[in-house]
Amino acid sequence: MLRRIHEGHQGAEKSKERARAVMYWPNMNNEIEDYVSKCTTCLRFRRSNTEEPLKQHNLPERPWQMIAADIMTFKRRNYLIVLDYYSKYVEVPLLPDKTAKSVIAALKSIFARHGIPDRLICDNMPFASRRVHLFSKEWGFKITTSSPEYPQSNGLTERNMQTIKQLMRKCHYEGSDPYLALLNYRSTPIPELKASPAQLFMGRNLKTRLPTASALLQPGIITNISKNLRARQHPQKYYYDRQEQPIRELEAGEVVRIQHDKRWEPAVVPQKHTAPRSNFVTQNGRSLRRNRRHIHPTLRSPLNKNQEPALDDYLPRVNTSSQTDKPRPCAIDDKEKQPTLET
């Protein structure tokens, strides 16, 4: 009956409503919920996890202390986007290709002008390569990579990359100079901070094509930057977190499913990961890293797709020693193909 109730793979509530219309047995609702929660097909095609509360990076204390990097492609040309978390100042060098060698050469050129940062936040390829890690060790800075298939963790760079690409798209359409657009972008004050990225980064305004008094181009000290940056972040987190709920951490040995191309595949958590919201899982002998939002814990370990599920868990227990010749108390056609359950 459980298998027939869940034909069509509707959710637990729909399945219970369907059963209540025609039948009843003790503890029926709980058994239907348990059966649906372990259905392999439903687990494979379940919806994505809800978003978690916004987790923001700690604010740096000075310019160029913490930077972020990503690769942007526009009109078949590759650009390295390097953004300062403190001032929002951006560098956009052209790359000959996306290899680690080209990325390292561009980073060295930028570091030679602005200095070596303490921390670089980036995606995995090619920043997770052995060559880039040797470069970071030699030059003395730390690399923090985001979870694969989760670019939101490097959201500041992603957002600024959209802005830079939009500027370049408009310049290409109009036939104007993209370098002037980039200069104007660096010189435009950030509303909440009342200072431009160039001011926050260099301590001075950049001369543009607009008529500017000489006094405005003199170096100066801008105060209360950290305070204003925190005040700018607070409302962003407040409005983002109003309807979001945290997801519990995973334990070592826990059986889970990971999301890939809108499908959920079985995997196991080999050990508890120390990085926030990032876990390593093992699937078919491979070790994969995924964000917690792309991992869903299951109640039981997965069965082989050719293995029959144990429906005895849903049937009344029978004393076989005294009733060896009696039929099972629930009539189920054993020849029918039963759905695989997540155990």
Coordinates of C-alpha atoms in Angstrom, one line a residue:
M1 CA 0.0 0.0 0.0
L2 CA 2.8 2.4 0.7
R3 CA 4.3 1.8 -2.7
R4 CA 1.0 2.2 -4.4
I5 CA 0.2 5.4 -2.4
H6 CA 3.5 6.9 -3.6
E7 CA 3.0 6.0 -7.3
G8 CA 3.7 9.1 -9.3
H9 CA 6.1 10.3 -6.6
Q10 CA 4.0 13.1 -5.2
G11 CA 5.2 14.7 -1.9
A12 CA 4.5 13.5 1.6
E13 CA 1.4 15.7 2.1
K14 CA -0.2 14.8 -1.2
S15 CA 0.5 11.1 -0.6
K16 CA -1.1 11.3 2.9
E17 CA -4.2 13.1 1.5
R18 CA -4.5 10.4 -1.2
A19 CA -4.4 7.7 1.4
R20 CA -6.8 9.3 3.9
A21 CA -9.5 9.4 1.2
V22 CA -9.7 5.6 1.0
M23 CA -7.9 3.8 3.8
Y24 CA -6.5 3.9 7.3
W25 CA -4.1 2.0 9.5
P26 CA -2.4 2.9 12.8
N27 CA 0.6 5.3 12.4
M28 CA -0.2 5.7 8.7
N29 CA 0.9 9.4 8.5
N30 CA 4.3 8.7 10.0
E31 CA 4.9 5.7 7.8
I32 CA 4.0 7.5 4.7
E33 CA 6.3 10.4 5.6
D34 CA 9.1 8.0 6.3
Y35 CA 8.6 6.1 3.0
V36 CA 8.5 9.3 0.9
S37 CA 11.6 10.7 2.7
K38 CA 13.6 7.6 1.6
C39 CA 12.5 7.4 -2.0
T40 CA 15.6 7.4 -4.2
T41 CA 13.7 9.0 -7.2
C42 CA 12.3 11.8 -5.0
L43 CA 15.7 12.5 -3.5
R44 CA 17.4 12.6 -6.9
F45 CA 14.9 15.2 -8.2
R46 CA 14.3 17.2 -5.0
R47 CA 14.4 21.0 -5.0
S48 CA 17.5 22.9 -4.2
N49 CA 18.3 23.8 -0.6
T50 CA 17.1 27.1 0.7
E51 CA 19.6 29.9 0.9
E52 CA 21.5 30.4 4.2
P53 CA 21.9 33.7 6.0
L54 CA 24.5 36.0 4.4
K55 CA 28.0 35.3 5.6
Q56 CA 30.3 38.3 4.9
H57 CA 34.1 38.4 4.8
N58 CA 35.8 40.2 7.7
L59 CA 36.6 43.8 6.7
P60 CA 40.3 44.5 6.1
E61 CA 42.0 47.2 8.1
R62 CA 43.8 48.9 5.2
P63 CA 43.9 49.0 1.4
W64 CA 45.2 46.0 -0.5
Q65 CA 45.2 43.8 2.6
M66 CA 42.6 41.4 1.2
I67 CA 41.8 41.2 -2.6
A68 CA 39.7 39.1 -4.8
A69 CA 40.3 37.8 -8.3
D70 CA 38.4 36.2 -11.2
I71 CA 38.7 35.8 -14.9
M72 CA 36.2 37.6 -17.2
T73 CA 35.7 36.8 -20.9
F74 CA 34.4 39.5 -23.3
K75 CA 34.4 39.3 -27.1
R76 CA 36.6 36.2 -27.0
R77 CA 39.3 38.0 -24.9
N78 CA 40.2 37.2 -21.3
Y79 CA 40.7 39.7 -18.6
L80 CA 41.8 39.2 -15.0
I81 CA 39.6 41.1 -12.5
V82 CA 41.5 42.0 -9.3
L83 CA 39.5 43.9 -6.7
D84 CA 40.5 45.4 -3.4
Y85 CA 38.0 44.6 -0.6
Y86 CA 38.8 47.8 1.3
S87 CA 38.6 50.5 -1.4
K88 CA 36.7 48.6 -4.2
Y89 CA 39.6 49.6 -6.5
V90 CA 39.8 47.3 -9.5
E91 CA 42.6 46.3 -11.9
V92 CA 41.6 44.8 -15.3
P93 CA 44.7 43.4 -17.2
L94 CA 44.3 41.6 -20.4
L95 CA 45.3 37.9 -20.4
P96 CA 46.6 36.0 -23.4
D97 CA 44.9 32.8 -22.1
K98 CA 43.4 31.3 -18.9
T99 CA 46.5 29.3 -17.9
A100 CA 48.1 29.6 -14.5
K101 CA 51.3 30.9 -16.1
S102 CA 49.4 33.9 -17.6
V103 CA 47.5 34.6 -14.4
I104 CA 50.7 34.6 -12.3
A105 CA 52.4 37.0 -14.7
A106 CA 49.5 39.4 -14.4
L107 CA 49.4 39.1 -10.6
K108 CA 53.1 39.8 -10.4
S109 CA 52.7 42.9 -12.5
I110 CA 49.9 44.2 -10.2
F111 CA 51.8 43.3 -7.0
A112 CA 54.8 45.1 -8.3
R113 CA 52.7 48.3 -8.4
H114 CA 50.6 48.0 -5.3
G115 CA 52.4 45.6 -3.1
I116 CA 51.7 42.0 -1.9
P117 CA 48.4 41.4 -0.2
D118 CA 47.8 39.3 2.8
R119 CA 45.0 37.2 1.3
L120 CA 43.7 36.5 -2.2
I121 CA 40.1 35.2 -2.5
C122 CA 39.3 33.5 -5.8
D123 CA 37.6 30.6 -7.6
N124 CA 39.4 27.3 -8.2
M125 CA 40.7 27.3 -11.7
P126 CA 43.4 28.1 -12.3
F127 CA 44.0 29.5 -8.8
A128 CA 43.8 26.1 -7.1
S129 CA 46.6 24.7 -9.3
R130 CA 49.9 23.7 -7.8
R131 CA 51.7 26.4 -9.8
V132 CA 49.7 29.2 -8.3
H133 CA 50.1 27.8 -4.8
L134 CA 53.8 27.7 -5.2
F135 CA 53.7 31.3 -6.3
S136 CA 51.7 32.3 -3.2
K137 CA 54.1 30.5 -1.0
E138 CA 57.1 32.2 -2.6
W139 CA 55.6 35.7 -2.5
G140 CA 54.1 35.3 1.0
F141 CA 50.3 35.6 0.7
K142 CA 47.4 33.2 1.4
I143 CA 45.0 31.9 -1.1
T144 CA 41.4 31.1 -0.2
T145 CA 39.3 29.4 -2.9
S146 CA 35.5 29.2 -3.0
S147 CA 33.5 26.0 -3.2
P148 CA 33.2 24.6 -6.7
E149 CA 30.0 25.5 -8.5
Y150 CA 29.3 28.2 -5.9
P151 CA 30.5 31.6 -7.2
Q152 CA 28.3 33.5 -4.6
S153 CA 31.1 33.0 -2.1
N154 CA 33.2 35.3 -4.3
G155 CA 30.2 37.6 -4.8
L156 CA 32.0 40.9 -4.6
T157 CA 34.2 40.1 -7.6
E158 CA 31.2 38.6 -9.5
R159 CA 29.2 41.7 -9.0
N160 CA 32.0 44.1 -10.0
M161 CA 32.8 41.8 -13.0
Q162 CA 29.2 42.3 -14.2
T163 CA 29.7 46.1 -13.9
I164 CA 33.0 46.1 -15.8
K165 CA 31.6 43.9 -18.5
Q166 CA 28.6 46.2 -18.9
L167 CA 30.9 49.2 -19.2
M168 CA 33.0 47.4 -21.9
R169 CA 29.8 46.3 -23.7
K170 CA 28.5 49.9 -23.8
C171 CA 31.9 51.2 -25.0
H172 CA 32.1 48.6 -27.7
Y173 CA 28.7 49.5 -28.9
E174 CA 29.4 53.2 -28.9
G175 CA 33.0 52.9 -30.2
S176 CA 34.3 54.9 -27.2
D177 CA 37.5 54.3 -25.2
P178 CA 37.0 51.6 -22.5
Y179 CA 40.0 52.9 -20.5
L180 CA 38.3 56.3 -20.0
A181 CA 35.3 54.4 -18.7
L182 CA 37.5 52.5 -16.3
L183 CA 39.1 55.7 -15.2
N184 CA 35.7 57.3 -14.5
Y185 CA 34.6 54.2 -12.6
R186 CA 37.6 54.4 -10.3
S187 CA 37.0 58.1 -9.8
T188 CA 33.3 58.0 -9.0
P189 CA 32.5 58.4 -5.2
I190 CA 30.8 55.5 -3.5
P191 CA 27.6 57.0 -2.0
E192 CA 27.8 55.6 1.5
L193 CA 31.5 56.3 1.8
K194 CA 31.6 59.8 0.2
A195 CA 34.9 58.9 -1.5
S196 CA 36.0 57.2 -4.7
P197 CA 37.8 53.9 -4.9
A198 CA 40.9 55.8 -6.0
Q199 CA 40.7 58.0 -2.9
L200 CA 40.3 55.1 -0.6
F201 CA 43.1 53.2 -2.3
M202 CA 45.7 55.9 -3.0
G203 CA 44.6 58.8 -0.7
R204 CA 44.0 61.1 -3.7
N205 CA 41.6 61.8 -6.5
L206 CA 42.5 60.9 -10.1
K207 CA 42.4 63.6 -12.7
T208 CA 39.7 62.9 -15.3
R209 CA 38.4 64.9 -18.3
L210 CA 36.1 66.8 -16.0
P211 CA 37.5 70.2 -14.9
T212 CA 38.8 69.8 -11.4
A213 CA 40.4 72.3 -9.0
S214 CA 44.0 71.5 -8.1
A215 CA 43.2 71.4 -4.4
L216 CA 40.9 68.4 -5.0
L217 CA 43.8 66.4 -6.5
Q218 CA 46.1 66.9 -3.5
P219 CA 46.7 63.8 -1.3
G220 CA 44.6 63.7 1.9
I221 CA 43.7 61.4 4.8
I222 CA 40.2 60.0 4.8
T223 CA 38.9 59.0 8.3
N224 CA 36.2 56.6 9.6
I225 CA 36.5 54.4 6.5
S226 CA 36.2 51.1 8.5
K227 CA 33.2 52.5 10.4
N228 CA 31.5 53.5 7.2
L229 CA 32.2 50.2 5.6
R230 CA 30.6 48.3 8.5
A231 CA 27.6 50.6 8.4
R232 CA 27.3 49.8 4.7
Q233 CA 27.4 46.1 5.2
H234 CA 25.0 45.9 8.1
P235 CA 21.7 46.7 6.1
Q236 CA 22.8 44.4 3.3
K237 CA 22.9 41.4 5.8
Y238 CA 19.8 42.5 7.6
Y239 CA 17.6 42.5 4.5
Y240 CA 19.2 39.4 3.1
D241 CA 18.7 37.4 6.3
R242 CA 15.0 38.2 6.9
Q243 CA 13.7 34.9 5.5
E244 CA 16.8 32.7 5.5
Q245 CA 17.5 29.9 7.9
P246 CA 20.9 28.4 8.7
I247 CA 21.6 24.8 7.7
R248 CA 23.2 22.4 10.2
E249 CA 26.8 21.3 9.8
L250 CA 27.5 17.8 8.6
E251 CA 29.2 15.1 10.6
A252 CA 31.9 12.6 9.6
G253 CA 30.5 9.5 8.0
E254 CA 27.2 11.0 7.2
V255 CA 25.4 9.8 4.1
V256 CA 24.3 12.7 1.8
R257 CA 23.4 13.6 -1.7
I258 CA 25.1 16.3 -3.7
Q259 CA 23.5 18.5 -6.3
H260 CA 24.9 18.4 -9.8
D261 CA 23.1 19.7 -12.9
K262 CA 19.8 19.9 -10.9
R263 CA 20.2 16.3 -9.9
W264 CA 21.0 14.9 -6.5
E265 CA 23.6 12.0 -6.4
P266 CA 24.5 9.9 -3.4
A267 CA 27.8 10.5 -1.6
V268 CA 29.4 10.2 1.9
V269 CA 31.1 12.8 4.1
P270 CA 34.5 11.3 5.0
Q271 CA 35.3 13.8 7.7
K272 CA 34.1 17.1 9.1
H273 CA 35.5 20.0 7.2
T274 CA 36.8 23.0 9.1
A275 CA 36.1 25.6 6.4
P276 CA 32.7 27.4 6.9
R277 CA 29.9 26.0 4.7
S278 CA 32.3 23.9 2.7
N279 CA 32.6 20.2 2.8
F280 CA 34.5 17.4 1.1
V281 CA 32.4 14.4 0.0
T282 CA 33.3 11.0 -1.5
Q283 CA 31.4 9.8 -4.5
N284 CA 32.4 6.7 -6.5
G285 CA 35.9 6.9 -5.1
R286 CA 36.4 10.6 -6.0
S287 CA 36.8 13.3 -3.5
L288 CA 34.7 16.4 -4.3
R289 CA 34.4 19.8 -2.5
R290 CA 30.9 21.4 -2.4
N291 CA 29.2 24.2 -0.6
R292 CA 26.8 23.2 2.2
R293 CA 23.9 24.5 0.1
H294 CA 24.6 21.8 -2.5
I295 CA 24.6 19.0 0.0
H296 CA 21.4 17.3 1.5
P297 CA 21.7 14.7 4.3
T298 CA 19.7 11.5 4.0
L299 CA 18.4 9.2 6.6
R300 CA 20.0 5.9 5.4
S301 CA 22.9 4.8 3.2
P302 CA 22.1 4.4 -0.5
L303 CA 21.2 1.0 -2.0
N304 CA 22.5 -0.4 -5.2
K305 CA 20.2 0.4 -8.0
N306 CA 19.6 -3.3 -8.6
Q307 CA 19.0 -4.1 -5.0
E308 CA 15.4 -4.6 -3.8
P309 CA 14.3 -2.4 -0.8
A310 CA 13.4 -3.9 2.5
L311 CA 9.7 -3.2 2.9
D312 CA 9.7 -5.2 6.1
D313 CA 10.3 -2.0 7.9
Y314 CA 6.8 -0.9 7.0
L315 CA 5.0 -4.2 7.7
P316 CA 3.8 -5.6 11.0
R317 CA 6.2 -8.0 12.6
V318 CA 5.2 -11.7 12.4
N319 CA 6.3 -14.5 14.8
T320 CA 7.7 -17.0 12.2
S321 CA 8.3 -19.7 14.8
S322 CA 4.7 -20.2 15.6
Q323 CA 3.1 -19.1 12.2
T324 CA 5.4 -20.7 9.7
D325 CA 2.6 -21.7 7.4
K326 CA 0.6 -18.5 7.7
P327 CA 0.7 -15.8 5.0
R328 CA 2.2 -12.4 5.6
P329 CA -0.3 -10.0 7.1
C330 CA 0.0 -7.5 4.2
A331 CA -0.6 -8.6 0.6
I332 CA 2.2 -7.3 -1.6
D333 CA 3.1 -8.8 -4.9
D334 CA 6.8 -9.6 -4.6
K335 CA 7.1 -9.9 -8.3
E336 CA 6.3 -6.3 -8.9
K337 CA 9.2 -4.0 -9.2
Q338 CA 9.5 -1.8 -6.1
P339 CA 11.1 1.6 -5.9
T340 CA 14.6 1.8 -4.5
L341 CA 14.7 3.4 -1.0
E342 CA 17.3 5.6 0.4
T343 CA 18.6 3.8 3.6

